[in-house]
Coordinates of N, CA and C in Angstrom, one line a residue:
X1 N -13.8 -16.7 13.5 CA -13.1 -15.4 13.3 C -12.3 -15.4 12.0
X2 N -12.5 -14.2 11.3 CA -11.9 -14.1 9.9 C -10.3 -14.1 10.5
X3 N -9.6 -14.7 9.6 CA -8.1 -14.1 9.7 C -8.0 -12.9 9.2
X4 N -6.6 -12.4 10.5 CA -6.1 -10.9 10.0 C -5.3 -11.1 9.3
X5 N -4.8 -10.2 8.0 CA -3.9 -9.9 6.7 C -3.3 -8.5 6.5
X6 N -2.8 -8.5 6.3 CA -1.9 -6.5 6.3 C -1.3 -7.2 5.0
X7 N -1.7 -6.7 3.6 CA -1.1 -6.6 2.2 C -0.8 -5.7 2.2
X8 N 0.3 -5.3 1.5 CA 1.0 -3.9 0.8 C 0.8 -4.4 -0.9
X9 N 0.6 -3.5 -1.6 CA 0.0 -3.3 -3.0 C 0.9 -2.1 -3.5
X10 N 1.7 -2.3 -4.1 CA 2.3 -1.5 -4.6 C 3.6 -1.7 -5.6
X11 N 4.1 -0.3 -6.2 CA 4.8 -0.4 -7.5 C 6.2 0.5 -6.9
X12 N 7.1 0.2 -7.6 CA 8.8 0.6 -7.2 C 9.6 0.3 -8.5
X13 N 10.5 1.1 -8.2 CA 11.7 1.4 -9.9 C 12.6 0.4 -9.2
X14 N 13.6 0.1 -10.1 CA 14.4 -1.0 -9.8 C 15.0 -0.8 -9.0
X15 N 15.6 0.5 -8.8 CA 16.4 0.5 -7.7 C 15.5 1.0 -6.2
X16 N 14.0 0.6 -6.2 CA 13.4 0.3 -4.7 C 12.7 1.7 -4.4
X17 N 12.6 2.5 -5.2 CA 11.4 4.3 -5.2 C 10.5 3.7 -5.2
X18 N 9.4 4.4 -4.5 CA 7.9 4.8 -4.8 C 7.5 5.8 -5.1
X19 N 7.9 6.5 -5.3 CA 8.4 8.3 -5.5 C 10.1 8.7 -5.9
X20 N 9.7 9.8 -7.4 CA 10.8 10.0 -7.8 C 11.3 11.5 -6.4
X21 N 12.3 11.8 -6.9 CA 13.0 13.0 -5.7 C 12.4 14.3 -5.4
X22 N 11.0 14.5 -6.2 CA 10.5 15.7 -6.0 C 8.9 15.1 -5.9
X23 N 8.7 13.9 -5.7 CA 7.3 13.6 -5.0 C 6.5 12.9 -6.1
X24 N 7.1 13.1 -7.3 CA 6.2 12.4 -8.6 C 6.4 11.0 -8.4
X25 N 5.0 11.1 -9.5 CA 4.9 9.3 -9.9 C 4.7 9.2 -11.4
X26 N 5.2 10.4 -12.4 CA 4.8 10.2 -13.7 C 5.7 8.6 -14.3
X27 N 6.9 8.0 -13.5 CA 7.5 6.9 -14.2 C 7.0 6.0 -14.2
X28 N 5.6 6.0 -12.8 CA 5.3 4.7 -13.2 C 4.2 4.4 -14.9
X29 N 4.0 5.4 -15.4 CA 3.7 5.6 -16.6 C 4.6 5.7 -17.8
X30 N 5.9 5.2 -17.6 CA 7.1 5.2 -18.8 C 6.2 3.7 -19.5
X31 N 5.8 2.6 -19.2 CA 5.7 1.6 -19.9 C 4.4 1.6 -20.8
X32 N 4.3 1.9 -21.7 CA 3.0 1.7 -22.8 C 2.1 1.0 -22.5
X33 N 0.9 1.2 -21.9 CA -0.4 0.5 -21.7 C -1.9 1.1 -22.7
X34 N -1.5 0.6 -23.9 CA -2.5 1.2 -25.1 C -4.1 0.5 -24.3
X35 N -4.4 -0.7 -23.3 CA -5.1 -0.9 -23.5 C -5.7 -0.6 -21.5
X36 N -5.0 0.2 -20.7 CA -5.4 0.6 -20.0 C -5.5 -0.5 -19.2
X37 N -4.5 -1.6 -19.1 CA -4.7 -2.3 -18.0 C -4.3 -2.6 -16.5
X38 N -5.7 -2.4 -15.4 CA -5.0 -2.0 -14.0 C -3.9 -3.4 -13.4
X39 N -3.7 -3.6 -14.1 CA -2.4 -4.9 -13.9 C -3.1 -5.5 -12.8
X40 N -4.2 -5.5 -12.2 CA -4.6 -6.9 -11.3 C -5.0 -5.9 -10.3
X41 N -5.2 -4.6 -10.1 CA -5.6 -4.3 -9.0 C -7.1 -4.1 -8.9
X42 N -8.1 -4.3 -9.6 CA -9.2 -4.9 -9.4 C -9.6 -5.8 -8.8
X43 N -8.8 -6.7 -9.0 CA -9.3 -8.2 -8.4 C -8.2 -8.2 -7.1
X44 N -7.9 -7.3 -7.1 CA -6.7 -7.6 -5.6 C -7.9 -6.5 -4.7
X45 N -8.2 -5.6 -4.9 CA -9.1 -4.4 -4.3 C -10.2 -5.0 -3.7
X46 N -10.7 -6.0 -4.9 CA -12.3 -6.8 -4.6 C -12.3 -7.6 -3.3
X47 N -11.0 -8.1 -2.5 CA -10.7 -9.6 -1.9 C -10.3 -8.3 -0.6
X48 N -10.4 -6.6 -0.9 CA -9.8 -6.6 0.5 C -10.9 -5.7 1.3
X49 N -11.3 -6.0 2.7 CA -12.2 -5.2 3.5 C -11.5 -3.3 4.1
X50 N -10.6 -3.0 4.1 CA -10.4 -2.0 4.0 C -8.6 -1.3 4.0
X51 N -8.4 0.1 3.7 CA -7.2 0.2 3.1 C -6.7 1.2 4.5
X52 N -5.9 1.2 4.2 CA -4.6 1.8 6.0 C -3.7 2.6 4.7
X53 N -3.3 3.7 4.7 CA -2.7 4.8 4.2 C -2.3 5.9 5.0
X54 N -1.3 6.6 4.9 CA -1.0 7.6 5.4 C -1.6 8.9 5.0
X55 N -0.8 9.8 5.4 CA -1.4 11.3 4.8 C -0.9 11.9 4.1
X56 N 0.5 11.7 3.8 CA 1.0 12.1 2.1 C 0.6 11.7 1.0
X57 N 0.1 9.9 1.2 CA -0.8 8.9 0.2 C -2.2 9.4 -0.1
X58 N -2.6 10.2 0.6 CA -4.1 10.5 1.1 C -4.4 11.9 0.1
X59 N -3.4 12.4 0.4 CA -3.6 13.7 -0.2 C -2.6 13.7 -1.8
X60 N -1.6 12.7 -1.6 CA -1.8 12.4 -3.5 C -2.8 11.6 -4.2
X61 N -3.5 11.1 -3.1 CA -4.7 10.3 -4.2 C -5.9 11.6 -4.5
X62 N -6.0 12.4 -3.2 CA -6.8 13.7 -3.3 C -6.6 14.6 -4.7
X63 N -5.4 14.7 -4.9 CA -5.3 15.5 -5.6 C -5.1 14.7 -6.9
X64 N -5.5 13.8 -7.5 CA -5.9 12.7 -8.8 C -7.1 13.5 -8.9
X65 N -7.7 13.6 -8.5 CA -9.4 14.5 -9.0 C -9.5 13.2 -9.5
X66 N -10.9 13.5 -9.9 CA -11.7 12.1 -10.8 C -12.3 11.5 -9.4
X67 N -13.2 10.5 -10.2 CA -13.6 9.8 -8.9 C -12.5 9.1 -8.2
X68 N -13.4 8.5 -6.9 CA -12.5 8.1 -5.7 C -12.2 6.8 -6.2
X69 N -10.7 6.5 -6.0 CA -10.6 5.0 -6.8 C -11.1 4.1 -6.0
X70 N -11.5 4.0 -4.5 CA -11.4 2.7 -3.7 C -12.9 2.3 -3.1
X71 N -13.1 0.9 -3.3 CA -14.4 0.9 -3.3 C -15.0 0.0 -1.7
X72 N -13.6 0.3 -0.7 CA -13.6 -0.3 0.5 C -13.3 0.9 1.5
X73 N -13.9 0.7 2.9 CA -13.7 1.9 3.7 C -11.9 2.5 3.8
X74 N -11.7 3.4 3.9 CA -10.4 3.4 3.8 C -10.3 4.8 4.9
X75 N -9.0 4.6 6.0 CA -8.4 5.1 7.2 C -7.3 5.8 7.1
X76 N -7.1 6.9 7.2 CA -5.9 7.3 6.9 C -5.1 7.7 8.4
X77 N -4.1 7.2 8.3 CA -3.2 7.2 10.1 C -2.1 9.0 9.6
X78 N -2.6 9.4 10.7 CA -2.1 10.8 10.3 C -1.8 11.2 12.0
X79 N -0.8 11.8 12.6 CA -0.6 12.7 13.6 C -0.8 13.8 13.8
X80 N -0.5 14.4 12.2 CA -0.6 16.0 12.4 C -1.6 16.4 11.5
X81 N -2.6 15.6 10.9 CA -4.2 15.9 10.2 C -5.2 16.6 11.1
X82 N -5.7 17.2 11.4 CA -6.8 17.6 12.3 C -8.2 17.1 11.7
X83 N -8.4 17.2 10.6 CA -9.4 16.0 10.1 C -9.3 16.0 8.4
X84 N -10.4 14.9 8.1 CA -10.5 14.8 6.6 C -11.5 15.7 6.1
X85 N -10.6 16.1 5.2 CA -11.1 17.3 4.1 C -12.9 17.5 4.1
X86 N -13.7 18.0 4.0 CA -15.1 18.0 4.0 C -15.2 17.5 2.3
X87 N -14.4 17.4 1.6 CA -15.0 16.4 0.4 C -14.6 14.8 0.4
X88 N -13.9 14.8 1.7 CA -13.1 13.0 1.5 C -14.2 12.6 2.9
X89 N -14.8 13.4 3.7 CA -15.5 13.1 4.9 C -16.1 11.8 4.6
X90 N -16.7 11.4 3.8 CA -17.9 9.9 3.5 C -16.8 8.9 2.9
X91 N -15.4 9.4 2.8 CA -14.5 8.4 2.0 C -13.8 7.9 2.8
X92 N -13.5 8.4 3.5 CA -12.1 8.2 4.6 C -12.5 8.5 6.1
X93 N -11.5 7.8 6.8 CA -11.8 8.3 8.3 C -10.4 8.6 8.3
X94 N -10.7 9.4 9.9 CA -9.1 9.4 10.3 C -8.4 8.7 11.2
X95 N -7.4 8.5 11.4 CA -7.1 7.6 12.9 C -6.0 7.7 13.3
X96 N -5.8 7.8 14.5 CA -4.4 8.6 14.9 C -4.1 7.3 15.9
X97 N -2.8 7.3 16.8 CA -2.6 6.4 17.7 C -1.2 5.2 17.0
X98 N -0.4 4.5 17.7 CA 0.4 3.6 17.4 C -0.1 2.8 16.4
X99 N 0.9 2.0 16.0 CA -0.1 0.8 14.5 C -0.7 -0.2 15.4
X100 N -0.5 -0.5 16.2 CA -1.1 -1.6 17.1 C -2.5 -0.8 17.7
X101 N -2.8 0.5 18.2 CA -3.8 1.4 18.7 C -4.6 1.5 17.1
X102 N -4.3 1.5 16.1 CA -5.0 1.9 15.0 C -5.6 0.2 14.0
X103 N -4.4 -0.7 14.5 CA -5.3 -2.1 13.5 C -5.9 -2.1 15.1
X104 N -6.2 -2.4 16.1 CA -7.2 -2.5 17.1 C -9.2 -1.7 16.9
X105 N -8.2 -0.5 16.2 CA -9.7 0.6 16.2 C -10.6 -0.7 15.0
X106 N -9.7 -0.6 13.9 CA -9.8 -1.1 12.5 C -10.5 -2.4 12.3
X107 N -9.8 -3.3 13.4 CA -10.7 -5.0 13.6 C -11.8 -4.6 14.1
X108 N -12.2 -3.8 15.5 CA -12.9 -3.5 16.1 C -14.3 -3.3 14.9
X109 N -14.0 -2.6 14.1 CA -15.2 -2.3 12.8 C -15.8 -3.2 11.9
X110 N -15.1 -4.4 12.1 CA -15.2 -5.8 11.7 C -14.2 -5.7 10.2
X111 N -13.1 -5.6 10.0 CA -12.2 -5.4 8.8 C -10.9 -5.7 9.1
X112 N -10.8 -7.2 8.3 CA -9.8 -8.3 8.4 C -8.3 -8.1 7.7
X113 N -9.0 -7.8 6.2 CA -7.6 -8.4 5.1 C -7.6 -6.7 4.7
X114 N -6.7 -6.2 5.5 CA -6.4 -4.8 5.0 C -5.2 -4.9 3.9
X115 N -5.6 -3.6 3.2 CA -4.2 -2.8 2.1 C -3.5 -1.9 2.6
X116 N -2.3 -1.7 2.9 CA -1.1 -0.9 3.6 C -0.8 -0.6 2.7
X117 N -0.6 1.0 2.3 CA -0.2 1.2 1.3 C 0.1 2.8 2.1
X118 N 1.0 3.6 1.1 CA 2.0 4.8 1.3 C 3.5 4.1 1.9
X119 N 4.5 4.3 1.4 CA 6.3 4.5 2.1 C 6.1 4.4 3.6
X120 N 6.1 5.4 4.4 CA 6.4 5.9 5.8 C 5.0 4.4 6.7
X121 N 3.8 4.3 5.7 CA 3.0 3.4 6.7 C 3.3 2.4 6.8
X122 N 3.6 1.4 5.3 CA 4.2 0.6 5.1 C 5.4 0.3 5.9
X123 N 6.3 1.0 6.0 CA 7.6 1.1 7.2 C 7.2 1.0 8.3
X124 N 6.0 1.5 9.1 CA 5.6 1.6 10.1 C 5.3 0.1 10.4
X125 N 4.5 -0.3 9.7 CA 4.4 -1.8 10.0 C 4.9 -3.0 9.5
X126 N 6.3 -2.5 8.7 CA 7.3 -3.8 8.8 C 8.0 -3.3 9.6
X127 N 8.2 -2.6 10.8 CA 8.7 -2.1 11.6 C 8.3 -3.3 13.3
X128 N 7.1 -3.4 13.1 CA 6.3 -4.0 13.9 C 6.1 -5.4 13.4
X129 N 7.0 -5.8 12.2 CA 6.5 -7.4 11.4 C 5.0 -7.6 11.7
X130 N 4.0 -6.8 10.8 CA 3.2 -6.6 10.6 C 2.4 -6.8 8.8
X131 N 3.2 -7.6 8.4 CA 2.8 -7.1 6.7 C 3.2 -8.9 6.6
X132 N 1.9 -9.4 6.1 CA 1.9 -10.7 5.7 C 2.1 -11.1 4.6
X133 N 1.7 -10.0 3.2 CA 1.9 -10.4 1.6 C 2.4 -8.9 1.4
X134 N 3.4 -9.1 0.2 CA 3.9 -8.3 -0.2 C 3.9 -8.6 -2.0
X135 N 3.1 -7.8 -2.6 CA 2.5 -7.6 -3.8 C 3.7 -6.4 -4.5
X136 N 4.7 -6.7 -5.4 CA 5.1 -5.7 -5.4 C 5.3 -5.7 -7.0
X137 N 5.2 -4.3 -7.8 CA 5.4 -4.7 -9.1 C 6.3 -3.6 -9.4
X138 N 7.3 -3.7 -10.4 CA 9.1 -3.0 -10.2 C 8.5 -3.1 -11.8
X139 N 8.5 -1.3 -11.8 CA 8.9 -0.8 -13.3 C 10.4 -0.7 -13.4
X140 N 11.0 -1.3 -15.0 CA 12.0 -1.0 -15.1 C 12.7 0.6 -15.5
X141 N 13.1 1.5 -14.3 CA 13.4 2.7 -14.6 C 14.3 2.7 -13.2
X142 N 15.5 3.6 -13.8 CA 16.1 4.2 -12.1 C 15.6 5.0 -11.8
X143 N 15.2 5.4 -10.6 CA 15.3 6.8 -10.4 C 16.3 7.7 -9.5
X144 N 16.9 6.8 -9.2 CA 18.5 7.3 -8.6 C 18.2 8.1 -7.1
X145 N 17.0 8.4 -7.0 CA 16.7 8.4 -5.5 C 15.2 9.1 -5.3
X146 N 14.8 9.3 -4.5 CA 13.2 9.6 -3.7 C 12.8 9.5 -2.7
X147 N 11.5 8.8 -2.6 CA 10.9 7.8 -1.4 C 11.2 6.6 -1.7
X148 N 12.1 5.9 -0.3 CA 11.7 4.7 -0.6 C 11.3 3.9 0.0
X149 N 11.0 2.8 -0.8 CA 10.2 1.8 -0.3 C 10.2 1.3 1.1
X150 N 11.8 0.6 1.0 CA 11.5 -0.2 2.7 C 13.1 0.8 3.4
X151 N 12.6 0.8 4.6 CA 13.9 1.4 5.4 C 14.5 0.7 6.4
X152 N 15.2 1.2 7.3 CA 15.8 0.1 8.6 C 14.8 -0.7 9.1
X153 N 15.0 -1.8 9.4 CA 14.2 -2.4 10.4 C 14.9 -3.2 11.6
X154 N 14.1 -3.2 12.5 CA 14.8 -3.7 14.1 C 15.7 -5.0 13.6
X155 N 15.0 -6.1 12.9 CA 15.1 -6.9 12.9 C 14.8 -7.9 11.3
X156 N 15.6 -8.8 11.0 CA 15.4 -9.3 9.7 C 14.3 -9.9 9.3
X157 N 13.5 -9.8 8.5 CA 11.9 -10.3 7.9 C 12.0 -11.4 6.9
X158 N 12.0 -12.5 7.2 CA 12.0 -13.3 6.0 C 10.2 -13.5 5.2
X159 N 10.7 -13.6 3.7 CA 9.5 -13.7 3.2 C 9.7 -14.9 2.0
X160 N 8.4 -15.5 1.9 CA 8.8 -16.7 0.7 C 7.8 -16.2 -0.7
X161 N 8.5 -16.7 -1.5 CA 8.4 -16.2 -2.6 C 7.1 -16.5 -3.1
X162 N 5.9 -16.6 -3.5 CA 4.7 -17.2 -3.7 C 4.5 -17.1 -5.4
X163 N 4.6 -15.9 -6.1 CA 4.4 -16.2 -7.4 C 5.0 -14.6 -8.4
X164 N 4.8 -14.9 -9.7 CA 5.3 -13.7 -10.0 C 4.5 -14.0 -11.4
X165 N 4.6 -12.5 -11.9 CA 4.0 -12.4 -12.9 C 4.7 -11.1 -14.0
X166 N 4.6 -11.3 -15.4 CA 5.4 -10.1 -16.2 C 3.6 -9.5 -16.7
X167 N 3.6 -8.1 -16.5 CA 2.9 -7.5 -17.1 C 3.3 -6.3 -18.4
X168 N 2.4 -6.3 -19.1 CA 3.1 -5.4 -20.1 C 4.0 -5.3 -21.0
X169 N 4.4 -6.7 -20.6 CA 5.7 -7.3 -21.2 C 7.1 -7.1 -20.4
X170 N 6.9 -6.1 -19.5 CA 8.0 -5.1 -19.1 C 8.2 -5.6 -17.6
X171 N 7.0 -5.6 -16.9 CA 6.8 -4.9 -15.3 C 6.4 -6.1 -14.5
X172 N 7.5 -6.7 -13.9 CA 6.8 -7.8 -13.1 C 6.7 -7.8 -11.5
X173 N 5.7 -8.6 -11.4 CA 4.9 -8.7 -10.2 C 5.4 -9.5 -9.4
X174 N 6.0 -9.4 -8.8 CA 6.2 -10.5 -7.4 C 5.3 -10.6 -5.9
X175 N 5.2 -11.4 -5.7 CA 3.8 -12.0 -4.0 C 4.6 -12.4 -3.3
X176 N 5.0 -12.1 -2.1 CA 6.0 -12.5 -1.0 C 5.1 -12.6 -0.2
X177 N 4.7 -14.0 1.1 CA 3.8 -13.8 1.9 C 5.6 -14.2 3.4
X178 N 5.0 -13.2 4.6 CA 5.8 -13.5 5.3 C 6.0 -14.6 6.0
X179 N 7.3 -15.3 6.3 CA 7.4 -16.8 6.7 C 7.3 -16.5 8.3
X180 N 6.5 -17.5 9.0 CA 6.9 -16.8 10.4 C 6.4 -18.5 10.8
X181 N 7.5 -18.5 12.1 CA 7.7 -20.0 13.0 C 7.1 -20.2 13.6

């Protein structure tokens, strides 16, 4: 049996946004990338069987136009969606139910090393100490408030530090996999 994985993949200002206070993401484009490079998310994308997102994530990647960036089945956990859009139908499913009702549906499909990604899902399942790597890469910018990243949780999550990386010159990458006894 493959091992299960819940990665989160994702970028935050220094002071812990994923979203500036009105829903943008133009900062994470403050750092000069002349040569267009996806800072490793190619090769992080390649290694995963499918992506877990919410419905505000869903519908800001909808509205990127251009092709669909992901090249793995991807689910979006929504309550109040009634379904996916008739142009995302062949891209996305939907899936409603608790995070435990929803990675159940998701193994069931045979799909191990998921990507967690959106604020509110991500919370949902460090909520549940559910998120085993934590990929996180901090542009240097404030944004003095927005979405953020991580919120209350029941209980303290220790994580060990696995590796880090400067991109861009600017923007470094940290890998936290969760320590558990």
């Amino acid at each position: 049996m493959m091992e299960k994985r819940n990665v989160v993949y994702i970028a935050k200002s220094l002071d812990g946004y994923i979203a500036d206070k009105d829903g943008g993401l133009d900062w994470l484009h403050t750092i000069p990338n002349p040569d267009n490079s996806d800072m490793g998310f190619m090769d992080f994308i390649s290694q995963i069987d499918a992506l877990v997102m919410g419905r505000n994530t869903f519908e800001v990647v909808c509205g990127f136009g251009g092709e669909w960036p992901y090249p793995c089945p991807v689910f979006v956990i929504s309550n109040s969606l009634q379904e996916i859009p008739e142009a995302y139908k062949a891209k996305a499913e939907l899936v409603k139910g608790s995070v435990s009702e929803v990675l159940a549906h998701i193994h069931s499909k045979g799909h191990s090393k998921l990507y967690i990604d959106g604020g509110k899902t991500i919370q949902s399942f460090l909520k549940e100490d559910l998120i085993d790597d934590l990929i996180i890469s901090t542009i240097p910018v404030l944004l003095g408030g927005g979405a953020s990243l991580f919120g209350e949780l029941p209980q303290t999550l220790a994580f060990e530090h696995v590796d880090s990386k400067v991109l861009l010159g600017q923007i470094t990458q940290d890998h936290y996999k969760r320590k558990r006894d």
